[in-house]
Each structure stands twice: as C-alpha cells, then as structure tokens.
Amino acid sequence: MKLTENPIFITQRRITHRGGVLAGMLIAGVLGFCLLVGFIGSLTDEFGNARPAADMGRLFYGWIIGLEILVLVLGGFAHIVRVLTEDRKAGLWDSNRLTPMSPAQILTGYWFGAPLREFYMGLVLAGFGLVITLSAGLPPTLWLGTQLLILSTAAFFGLLALLMGMAFQRAQGLLVILLFLFTIPVSFLAPSRLLTNYLLPTYGIGHLFIATVPVSEQPMDQDWTSATHLFGLSINPVLLSLILQASVGVFLWRTLVRKTANPFQPLMLRGEAVGLFTWLTVAQQALIWSMWLGIFPTTAKYRNSDDIPLIIAVHGGTLLLGLMLLASASPQPERVRVESLRLGFTNFGPLFSRSAAPLALALAGIAAVAFLTQFLFNLADSWRILLVVCVNLTEVFLLFVLVLEYCRLRHRRRHLGFVALWLVLSCVAPLILALAFQNAGFARFSMLAPGFIALAGPDDTEWPPLFYTLMAHMLIVILLGLVWRRRWLGVIGQAESSN
Amino acid sequence: MLAAFNMAGESTTATSTVTGSAPENASLLVIEHLRVDFPEVVAVNDLSLRIEAGDVCGLIGPNGAGKTTTMRAVSGLQEFTRGSVRIAGRELAKEPDELKRRLGFMPDFCPTYDQLTTSEFLDHFARAFGVADRARRISECLELTWLTDKRDALCEELSRGMKQRLVLAKTMLPDPQVLLLDEPASGLDPLGRIELRKLLLQLRDAGKAVLISSHILTELSGFCNKAAIMERGRLVKFGTLAELGRQMDRHRMSVKWRAGGERAREILKDPAVAKLEPQDGGVLFDFLGGPDALDELLKTLVTQGVRICEWRGVGDDLEQIFLQSGAKELM
C-alpha cells in the first residue's frame, strides 16, 4: 500500500490540514527570513568592513539547523507521542487494529502522518538554510549532509515516539527527550568516542561544519575533525550515524510491529534485547578502543586524566542501557500466570525461563566480552579491574531484575515507585552523601561503587575491601533471590487454585 | 448492489442495504470454554455460546459480569487464557486477519476522530477494510443510521447518540457476518432506539449473527430470539427465549373472563398461585411452577366452565428470565 493510500496517513493529513498548517509554515518562514536578513546584515561590520561570508553563513545556518532539530526532531517526537496516546485513550487505536490493515501499515500511517505540520515547517527552514549556505559560498554537501542527518534523526525519533506512545498511557515519552538532551553535555567529553553522539546528529553535524573551515583555522581539538574509528578502522561519522540510527531503528520497528499485532507481549523480546545490547555495547567499545588499543592502563601514571570520566561514563551508559532493556523485557506477572494456566506448568523451571533473570546474566556476559576488548593485551595486569567491573555489572543487573519482578508481584501497579526507591537508596543516595560530606567512604555503600572504583585505578590496598563488598552484594542477591522465588511460586499457586 | 459474504466465504451480491440471507442452522459464532483472566479475578470463566445465522442474542448481566470482556475477547482485542472462538467455522486464533472483515465490533463508547467529518470518518475505515465502491457504501451506511444529513458535520459536533450511530455505521461498513454490539442503545433517544430496533431486525432477517449487550431488557426482548445471562464471569443461562421460558418456575400471569369469575377465583386458591391481584374483568397472579403445570391450570379453568377471554404472561419475558436467573443486580 502506497503511503498516500494509507488510511491513517490520509486521516492525519486531513486533521493536520484542517487544524491549519499555514500558521506553522509562516512562523518558520518568518524565523528563516529573519535569519537570512541577519546573515546579509552581518556580512559587513558596523564600520562597513566586509566579514567572511563563509563564517557568517556557518553561524546563521547553525541557527537554522538548531530550529530544524527543535521543530522536526523534538516537535515531531512530541506530536507523535501525543497523537498516539490520545488515539489509544479514545479507542481509535483498537478500532484500527480491528481492520485488515497490517501492523506495519498502521505504524507507517502514524509515523509519517502525525508530524506533517512539523515536516512542512522543517521544509521551509531547510529552504532558507539552502539559500544561506549557497549565498555564503559554503559547499552544498554541508547542506545535503546536515539535512540528511536531521531527516534520519527525525525518523529515528519518530520510531522512539511510536514506542513511547504505545508503551505509556501518558506522554512520558518526553522523558526520552530530556534523557537525550542530558547526553549532549556528556557528549563533549570525547565527541568522537561516545555512541550517543552518533545516535543523535551531534557529531556528524559538528564534523560537517568543521570540515568546511580551512585547516589552518580549524579548532585545536582534532577530535571533531578526524575520522571516527571503530576498532581502529576509520569510518565517516555521518555514515556511522546513519548506520547506527538505521540499525537501532530496525530493532524498534520489529518491536513496534510485534506489539501492534499483540499488545500483550512484553515491550521487547529477550532475543531482541540481546541483539540490541550486543550491537550497542560492542559499537561503544569499538569507538573507545583506539584510546588504549587493548592495553587498558592499570596504574594512574599511564592514564590520561581525561580518560577516567570517559570510561566511567561508558560504564554508566552500559549499566543504564542494560537496566532499560531488562525493564522492557521483564514479563508482566499476569502474563506468566496466564501462561502457567494455559500450559499447566507447576514447577519453578519454566517460571525462571520466563523471568528476565537469565537475560540479566546474558547481558552481563555480553558486556563482559565487549569490555574484554580493552584488556586484550594486558590481561595479566588488569584482570582485577575486569573481574570487579563484570561481577559488579552482573550483581546490579540481577538485583534490578529481582527487585523489579518482586515489586511487580507484590505491589502490582505501584511497583514503579518501589523500584525507584530501591534505585535511589542502593545506588544514588550513597553517592550523593559522599559528595555532600566530601567523604568517599559513603560512596562505597552504593551498589554501583565497586565497578566505578575499579575503573578509577585503585591502590593495591583498596582491592580487598572491593572484593568483600562484591561478596556482600552477592549475599544480598542470593537472599533476595530466595524471596523472589517464593513470590513467583505464589503466582503458580494462585493459578492452580483458580483453575 | 452490495458486496457480502456467504457462508462459504465467497463474495456475493444482494440488492438490500443489509445483505445476505439466513441459512438454516449455520453457526456463525461459536464460543467454546472461553476463559479470560485479569490480575485479581477470572473475568470470563468457561463460557460457551453458539449463535446461528439470523440469531440476535442478548448478552445480559449485572455490571462486572464479563459482558464487555467477552465481546473484546471475541473481537480479538482481549487475550484469553483458554477456549476457542470460531467465526463461520474458522478459528479466530489461527486466522485473525482473515476474520477481521467478517466480524464487526461496536464498543460501548464512541471512538471517533473529532476533527473529521462523518463521511471522512467512514472513508477512513472503508479504506482500511478495502471496501469497494466506498462512496456508495458510505452513503448507504449513513442512511441506515439516519445520519445522511450529517455527512459533512464534524464528529466533534455530534451528540453522543449520533456518535453512537456513526460508530454503528462504521461497524457495518464491511458488511460483517457477525456483529458484536456493546450497549448500542445507551446514548440513543427514544426515536433512535426505535430505529435501532428496526435495523437489528433487518440484520436478523439478512442472516447476520448479532451478539448484543444491553441493560435495557425491554428493548432487547423486542428483537432478541436468544439470551445469554452472565454473572461473575460465568454463563448462568443460555438458549432461545422459548427454551428459557420453559425453564422458568415462576410466571406472572394475567387472566380475564367473560363468565365464571367466582369459580375461577376458587380454582386460583391453588397453592401454586401467589400475589393474586384483581384487575378489570379478571386477576393478575404469580404462578409458581413450570409451563406444564401452568397449562394444567388453564385446562382446569376451562373444563370447570370459566369462559376465558385473555390468558397471557405479564411483563417482559427477558426481564422475567433475567430476574429468575439469579443475576438480579442490574445496575
């Protein structure tokens, strides 16, 4: 079915046009025109001296790009989330699902139909951007490359918006925007080495802009101008952005199609979670591989002080990604209960295989293998770091699953609050106390501490306490595991009694 | 000429607006041992129904009995734990997409795109269902639901009853064989309810199988030939109204006579007769017994010389069936 024949696309187009698109296009036009006039005016200074047109062009085209990202990426994202949540609440989503339209047709209709107004506005801004770029004598490839990146990011964010709109009743998808905005300051730590810079258009656009500056005038920070490296192999950053967005987009699309066909399944299947986690963690480790080339420094004297926050940020990102995927793949207890009723299983084995606990172990294993690449050639010296980081990662993933599933079983709809409380108490609060009292001792109580401390290069005297801490965490995992198992068995018991 | 499906699933044509004819003993909707679990409760438990072509089955029960959940499960919107749903002999779980054209579900609320006109709204679903000759079919459905004069009105301008009719029109667009109507009359005014009754009778005559839930029992009895009474997720009673009537052990009766009143009053002192109330030319009473015993009572009256000019059940049949089913809390 062609997009123009897609009923949802047609309906969204009718709704958008009825709501008026001229106002939005006029606003975009006025903003674009002001920037064009500003560009022309800035070609001479207050004394009538000419300024370099290319410099002024980059400045004003940069503003256009900022506006385009605001309108097309963030505005489009928010619009899709809103339309989808409203249609779900109104029952129109279900009405569409009851028609012979395939899940892909339904999703495509919303994906391209809902943000039409933003698309028109982006088109107007892009037109002014082209005029400024050509007038400033900048290469057309700058305009083409940046527009391609913006469109691809808008499409990627559109898929995220569909997922958010399907997963939540309210527009909590805005949290994703905040999360991504939060990654921007972090991304300046090492622009070419953080994966989020490629999932967002940040590095690609920065790279394209700096490439138009004469070499003698380029900023000292070579990180913005040099080619990106994956395990030492160079790759064009724009291409890497497009590949990353497309590949993650494929995972999102599969999830969306599956959820549209059967909304009772978990947000992500375990196979999909493993695939996505593998791809993203390996890609991230590949990006930072060129820092040490497999010889992760084991003592502070080898270490560039800039590398410590970066490696800690990467470790934190791995943790965060793992927790998000575990939360998405963890099954709803009610679904497991229904399955136990349907299939008639009464022992713990099938329950365990349905829980996200095996997935936690799998993700920790994948992270360990990806992380191993940094230690390939000095494992004899650095095995303790690898061991502590990987065991800590496993403990955190397992504990998170146990707490999440226990809270879902025990508190049902209120489980999110309890899980958040656990995260704050066991992970974040000790770190805040350590900062507040300027006492690193508090930080050791955080579940996350062993991994971060190990990566920061501790003295030999600090290793034994780290291992003791890990063992204490392990004991907590085992105890909680017993409570969690008991609660799951209760679910089967309920199922049997209602049979 | 409108497209429709015959029992073999082939496309046929018919001249009437509601197409098809009623094949005999063709089970269009078969639900077997349906069970739906919710976190705290078994919403539908071991429910089995069989609705044939030309049947209009009233699904009755108090709030929370599982009527809407049953309809959602049959339509494919609600996952069920066990059981099977067959539409025209084909399993819903195995061929969900194929059966989407054969099943029309009208929910108890009115999901509409408020910024579209009624004809645009129907056009959306006509495209989605791949309806041939969309414009004509949309006009027909608007006419069927008395919305022709509102074809250019925005959905947000419609009253609740009109929206209800619009969603009914949407449900009928692909000319489905089985219709699930959840409280279709709840927002309609008296005239709308009369028209709805006519429409349902048309659907019945066209051989559609209709499962309809409503709280308004007097309305259901006007066009239902079957009833399914649910309570706490279970099916309490199911059958044709005649079958259910035969199962009743209490009948409110009205009897009038031309002569022999004294004799009649003597006979009606029978222990099976209760709540005797005089009325003009006769009496009203409750008879505590089955249809056979009631026939016996009539025979006694006639043979004892009472000249009876009226002998009929009072009140709504469906209401009586419902009241005697044990599921008494309607609202």
GROMACS .gro file of C-alpha atoms in nm, chain B residues 15-300:
model
  286
  514THR     CA    1  -2.986  -0.569  -0.352
  515SER     CA    2  -3.090  -0.486   0.001
  516THR     CA    3  -2.890  -0.244   0.210
  517VAL     CA    4  -2.829  -0.505   0.473
  518THR     CA    5  -2.723  -0.800   0.269
  519GLY     CA    6  -2.736  -1.175   0.298
  520SER     CA    7  -2.998  -1.430   0.385
  521ALA     CA    8  -3.033  -1.658   0.680
  522PRO     CA    9  -2.909  -2.011   0.615
  523GLU     CA   10  -3.064  -2.262   0.849
  524ASN     CA   11  -2.865  -2.394   1.145
  525ALA     CA   12  -2.546  -2.224   1.037
  526SER     CA   13  -2.341  -2.143   1.347
  527LEU     CA   14  -2.172  -1.818   1.260
  528LEU     CA   15  -2.027  -1.758   1.605
  529VAL     CA   16  -1.917  -2.043   1.827
  530ILE     CA   17  -1.750  -1.971   2.159
  531GLU     CA   18  -1.623  -2.272   2.349
  532HIS     CA   19  -1.494  -2.280   2.707
  533LEU     CA   20  -1.373  -1.922   2.690
  534ARG     CA   21  -1.173  -1.807   2.990
  535VAL     CA   22  -1.022  -1.462   3.044
  536ASP     CA   23  -0.804  -1.389   3.346
  537PHE     CA   24  -0.744  -1.049   3.498
  538PRO     CA   25  -0.491  -0.992   3.779
  539GLU     CA   26  -0.742  -1.019   4.060
  540VAL     CA   27  -1.029  -1.203   3.902
  541VAL     CA   28  -1.137  -1.456   3.642
  542ALA     CA   29  -1.332  -1.216   3.422
  543VAL     CA   30  -1.487  -1.481   3.199
  544ASN     CA   31  -1.496  -1.843   3.307
  545ASP     CA   32  -1.575  -2.140   3.088
  546LEU     CA   33  -1.821  -1.957   2.866
  547SER     CA   34  -1.969  -2.142   2.570
  548LEU     CA   35  -2.216  -1.993   2.323
  549ARG     CA   36  -2.339  -2.081   1.979
  550ILE     CA   37  -2.506  -1.818   1.766
  551GLU     CA   38  -2.653  -1.906   1.435
  552ALA     CA   39  -2.722  -1.703   1.123
  553GLY     CA   40  -3.030  -1.493   1.186
  554ASP     CA   41  -2.989  -1.504   1.563
  555VAL     CA   42  -2.993  -1.192   1.773
  556CYS     CA   43  -2.862  -1.293   2.113
  557GLY     CA   44  -2.893  -1.061   2.411
  558LEU     CA   45  -2.596  -1.075   2.645
  559ILE     CA   46  -2.733  -0.980   2.983
  560GLY     CA   47  -2.579  -0.944   3.323
  561PRO     CA   48  -2.501  -0.701   3.601
  562ASN     CA   49  -2.204  -0.465   3.586
  563GLY     CA   50  -1.882  -0.662   3.608
  564ALA     CA   51  -2.045  -0.982   3.486
  565GLY     CA   52  -1.793  -1.005   3.199
  566LYS     CA   53  -2.010  -0.895   2.905
  567THR     CA   54  -1.769  -0.639   2.763
  568THR     CA   55  -1.470  -0.863   2.830
  569THR     CA   56  -1.643  -1.144   2.641
  570MET     CA   57  -1.704  -0.914   2.344
  571ARG     CA   58  -1.346  -0.785   2.350
  572ALA     CA   59  -1.214  -1.141   2.365
  573VAL     CA   60  -1.432  -1.250   2.074
  574SER     CA   61  -1.326  -0.949   1.870
  575GLY     CA   62  -0.958  -1.024   1.934
  576LEU     CA   63  -0.889  -0.719   2.149
  577GLN     CA   64  -0.857  -0.916   2.471
  578GLU     CA   65  -0.622  -1.208   2.505
  579PHE     CA   66  -0.794  -1.512   2.650
  580THR     CA   67  -0.642  -1.781   2.865
  581ARG     CA   68  -0.827  -2.077   2.725
  582GLY     CA   69  -1.103  -2.167   2.490
  583SER     CA   70  -1.173  -2.102   2.127
  584VAL     CA   71  -1.373  -1.863   1.914
  585ARG     CA   72  -1.489  -1.971   1.569
  586ILE     CA   73  -1.645  -1.742   1.317
  587ALA     CA   74  -1.819  -1.908   1.025
  588GLY     CA   75  -1.633  -2.225   1.113
  589ARG     CA   76  -1.290  -2.066   1.117
  590GLU     CA   77  -1.074  -2.034   1.425
  591LEU     CA   78  -1.011  -1.674   1.532
  592ALA     CA   79  -0.674  -1.757   1.690
  593LYS     CA   80  -0.549  -1.913   1.367
  594GLU     CA   81  -0.683  -1.666   1.113
  595PRO     CA   82  -0.726  -1.336   1.294
  596ASP     CA   83  -0.663  -1.121   0.987
  597GLU     CA   84  -0.893  -1.316   0.758
  598LEU     CA   85  -1.176  -1.289   1.009
  599LYS     CA   86  -1.147  -0.914   1.062
  600ARG     CA   87  -1.378  -0.847   0.766
  601ARG     CA   88  -1.637  -1.093   0.895
  602LEU     CA   89  -1.665  -0.954   1.244
  603GLY     CA   90  -1.790  -0.610   1.338
  604PHE     CA   91  -1.737  -0.488   1.692
  605MET     CA   92  -1.905  -0.178   1.825
  606PRO     CA   93  -1.766  -0.083   2.168
  607ASP     CA   94  -1.972   0.073   2.445
  608PHE     CA   95  -1.803   0.411   2.392
  609CYS     CA   96  -1.772   0.606   2.071
  610PRO     CA   97  -1.420   0.629   1.933
  611THR     CA   98  -1.428   0.892   1.659
  612TYR     CA   99  -1.175   1.127   1.500
  613ASP     CA  100  -1.326   1.451   1.624
  614GLN     CA  101  -1.167   1.670   1.357
  615LEU     CA  102  -1.303   1.463   1.068
  616THR     CA  103  -1.647   1.487   0.914
  617THR     CA  104  -1.870   1.183   0.947
  618SER     CA  105  -1.815   1.086   0.582
  619GLU     CA  106  -1.438   1.127   0.618
  620PHE     CA  107  -1.450   0.913   0.931
  621LEU     CA  108  -1.631   0.640   0.742
  622ASP     CA  109  -1.396   0.685   0.448
  623HIS     CA  110  -1.104   0.612   0.682
  624PHE     CA  111  -1.249   0.276   0.779
  625ALA     CA  112  -1.381   0.198   0.432
  626ARG     CA  113  -1.024   0.234   0.303
  627ALA     CA  114  -0.891   0.031   0.596
  628PHE     CA  115  -1.135  -0.252   0.522
  629GLY     CA  116  -1.072  -0.228   0.150
  630VAL     CA  117  -1.441  -0.166   0.076
  631ALA     CA  118  -1.514  -0.148  -0.296
  632ASP     CA  119  -1.720   0.149  -0.415
  633ARG     CA  120  -1.654   0.341  -0.096
  634ALA     CA  121  -1.869   0.642  -0.171
  635ARG     CA  122  -2.184   0.438  -0.226
  636ARG     CA  123  -2.130   0.216   0.076
  637ILE     CA  124  -2.064   0.520   0.297
  638SER     CA  125  -2.389   0.678   0.178
  639GLU     CA  126  -2.576   0.357   0.249
  640CYS     CA  127  -2.435   0.323   0.598
  641LEU     CA  128  -2.509   0.688   0.674
  642GLU     CA  129  -2.864   0.633   0.555
  643LEU     CA  130  -2.900   0.316   0.761
  644THR     CA  131  -2.801   0.505   1.072
  645TRP     CA  132  -3.006   0.817   0.988
  646LEU     CA  133  -2.702   1.039   0.954
  647THR     CA  134  -2.730   1.137   0.588
  648ASP     CA  135  -2.795   1.499   0.673
  649LYS     CA  136  -2.486   1.498   0.896
  650ARG     CA  137  -2.244   1.370   0.637
  651ASP     CA  138  -2.046   1.696   0.635
  652ALA     CA  139  -2.067   1.762   1.008
  653LEU     CA  140  -1.753   1.726   1.215
  654CYS     CA  141  -1.759   1.431   1.453
  655GLU     CA  142  -1.693   1.663   1.746
  656GLU     CA  143  -2.021   1.842   1.669
  657LEU     CA  144  -2.228   1.526   1.704
  658SER     CA  145  -2.425   1.436   2.013
  659ARG     CA  146  -2.341   1.114   2.195
  660GLY     CA  147  -2.631   0.936   2.034
  661MET     CA  148  -2.522   1.049   1.687
  662LYS     CA  149  -2.169   0.936   1.754
  663GLN     CA  150  -2.312   0.604   1.864
  664ARG     CA  151  -2.492   0.577   1.533
  665LEU     CA  152  -2.180   0.677   1.343
  666VAL     CA  153  -1.978   0.404   1.511
  667LEU     CA  154  -2.258   0.161   1.428
  668ALA     CA  155  -2.233   0.275   1.065
  669LYS     CA  156  -1.857   0.216   1.079
  670THR     CA  157  -1.915  -0.133   1.218
  671MET     CA  158  -2.146  -0.218   0.929
  672LEU     CA  159  -1.918  -0.078   0.656
  673PRO     CA  160  -1.751  -0.407   0.558
  674ASP     CA  161  -2.086  -0.587   0.586
  675PRO     CA  162  -1.968  -0.835   0.852
  676GLN     CA  163  -2.141  -1.168   0.913
  677VAL     CA  164  -2.113  -1.142   1.289
  678LEU     CA  165  -2.186  -0.823   1.482
  679LEU     CA  166  -2.088  -0.763   1.843
  680LEU     CA  167  -2.273  -0.462   1.977
  681ASP     CA  168  -2.184  -0.348   2.327
  682GLU     CA  169  -2.461  -0.130   2.469
  683PRO     CA  170  -2.556   0.015   2.129
  684ALA     CA  171  -2.868   0.188   2.258
  685SER     CA  172  -2.718   0.355   2.563
  686GLY     CA  173  -2.684   0.701   2.406
  687LEU     CA  174  -2.987   0.693   2.179
  688ASP     CA  175  -3.304   0.893   2.221
  689PRO     CA  176  -3.643   0.713   2.202
  690LEU     CA  177  -3.669   0.762   1.826
  691GLY     CA  178  -3.315   0.638   1.780
  692ARG     CA  179  -3.397   0.328   1.981
  693ILE     CA  180  -3.696   0.252   1.764
  694GLU     CA  181  -3.481   0.292   1.451
  695LEU     CA  182  -3.210   0.074   1.606
  696ARG     CA  183  -3.469  -0.196   1.669
  697LYS     CA  184  -3.574  -0.179   1.303
  698LEU     CA  185  -3.212  -0.201   1.193
  699LEU     CA  186  -3.143  -0.501   1.413
  700LEU     CA  187  -3.449  -0.675   1.276
  701GLN     CA  188  -3.318  -0.605   0.927
  702LEU     CA  189  -2.983  -0.754   1.024
  703ARG     CA  190  -3.155  -1.056   1.169
  704ASP     CA  191  -3.356  -1.105   0.850
  705ALA     CA  192  -3.039  -1.069   0.646
  706GLY     CA  193  -2.891  -1.369   0.825
  707LYS     CA  194  -2.636  -1.189   1.037
  708ALA     CA  195  -2.546  -1.323   1.378
  709VAL     CA  196  -2.572  -1.047   1.635
  710LEU     CA  197  -2.450  -1.058   1.993
  711ILE     CA  198  -2.580  -0.753   2.173
  712SER     CA  199  -2.540  -0.644   2.531
  713SER     CA  200  -2.773  -0.402   2.698
  714HIS     CA  201  -2.910  -0.307   3.034
  715ILE     CA  202  -3.247  -0.222   2.885
  716LEU     CA  203  -3.416  -0.560   2.885
  717THR     CA  204  -3.749  -0.443   2.750
  718GLU     CA  205  -3.570  -0.328   2.434
  719LEU     CA  206  -3.373  -0.646   2.390
  720SER     CA  207  -3.685  -0.857   2.408
  721GLY     CA  208  -3.820  -0.675   2.104
  722PHE     CA  209  -3.569  -0.831   1.870
  723CYS     CA  210  -3.369  -1.098   2.055
  724ASN     CA  211  -3.452  -1.459   1.990
  725LYS     CA  212  -3.177  -1.583   2.221
  726ALA     CA  213  -3.043  -1.470   2.554
  727ALA     CA  214  -2.723  -1.538   2.742
  728ILE     CA  215  -2.723  -1.439   3.105
  729MET     CA  216  -2.388  -1.386   3.272
  730GLU     CA  217  -2.294  -1.339   3.631
  731ARG     CA  218  -1.941  -1.307   3.773
  732GLY     CA  219  -1.788  -1.425   3.451
  733ARG     CA  220  -1.999  -1.736   3.420
  734LEU     CA  221  -2.286  -1.812   3.188
  735VAL     CA  222  -2.590  -1.867   3.407
  736LYS     CA  223  -2.843  -1.935   3.133
  737PHE     CA  224  -2.831  -1.956   2.755
  738GLY     CA  225  -3.089  -2.051   2.496
  739THR     CA  226  -3.375  -1.929   2.287
  740LEU     CA  227  -3.631  -1.719   2.472
  741ALA     CA  228  -3.881  -2.005   2.432
  742GLU     CA  229  -3.638  -2.254   2.587
  743LEU     CA  230  -3.556  -2.023   2.872
  744GLY     CA  231  -3.924  -1.952   2.928
  745ARG     CA  232  -3.985  -2.322   2.965
  746GLN     CA  233  -3.719  -2.340   3.232
  747MET     CA  234  -3.887  -2.067   3.436
  748ASP     CA  235  -4.056  -2.180   3.758
  749ARG     CA  236  -4.239  -1.852   3.819
  750HIS     CA  237  -4.474  -1.676   3.574
  751ARG     CA  238  -4.663  -1.352   3.621
  752MET     CA  239  -4.995  -1.413   3.450
  753SER     CA  240  -5.297  -1.211   3.353
  754VAL     CA  241  -5.631  -1.385   3.315
  755LYS     CA  242  -5.965  -1.229   3.216
  756TRP     CA  243  -6.301  -1.398   3.178
  757ARG     CA  244  -6.648  -1.331   3.039
  758ALA     CA  245  -6.818  -1.566   3.284
  759GLY     CA  246  -6.737  -1.797   3.573
  760GLY     CA  247  -6.539  -1.549   3.779
  761GLU     CA  248  -6.640  -1.695   4.115
  762ARG     CA  249  -6.542  -2.042   4.002
  763ALA     CA  250  -6.212  -1.908   3.869
  764ARG     CA  251  -6.129  -1.741   4.200
  765GLU     CA  252  -6.194  -2.074   4.378
  766ILE     CA  253  -5.959  -2.258   4.143
  767LEU     CA  254  -5.694  -1.990   4.181
  768LYS     CA  255  -5.672  -2.064   4.551
  769ASP     CA  256  -5.424  -2.327   4.436
  770PRO     CA  257  -5.100  -2.327   4.645
  771ALA     CA  258  -4.901  -2.260   4.324
  772VAL     CA  259  -5.078  -1.926   4.282
  773ALA     CA  260  -4.943  -1.624   4.469
  774LYS     CA  261  -4.976  -1.245   4.473
  775LEU     CA  262  -5.330  -1.251   4.342
  776GLU     CA  263  -5.444  -0.903   4.244
  777PRO     CA  264  -5.783  -0.809   4.099
  778GLN     CA  265  -5.797  -0.627   3.768
  779ASP     CA  266  -6.073  -0.517   3.538
  780GLY     CA  267  -6.254  -0.838   3.428
  781GLY     CA  268  -6.006  -1.077   3.586
  782VAL     CA  269  -5.697  -1.112   3.803
  783LEU     CA  270  -5.319  -1.093   3.792
  784PHE     CA  271  -5.119  -1.360   3.970
  785ASP     CA  272  -4.778  -1.525   4.005
  786PHE     CA  273  -4.773  -1.891   3.915
  787LEU     CA  274  -4.500  -2.089   4.094
  788GLY     CA  275  -4.445  -2.379   3.861
  789GLY     CA  276  -4.330  -2.484   3.518
  790PRO     CA  277  -4.511  -2.436   3.186
  791ASP     CA  278  -4.671  -2.781   3.205
  792ALA     CA  279  -4.831  -2.705   3.541
  793LEU     CA  280  -4.948  -2.373   3.403
  794ASP     CA  281  -5.109  -2.547   3.107
  795GLU     CA  282  -5.278  -2.781   3.353
  796LEU     CA  283  -5.418  -2.482   3.544
  797LEU     CA  284  -5.562  -2.334   3.223
  798LYS     CA  285  -5.717  -2.667   3.136
  799THR     CA  286  -5.880  -2.686   3.480
   0.00000   0.00000   0.00000
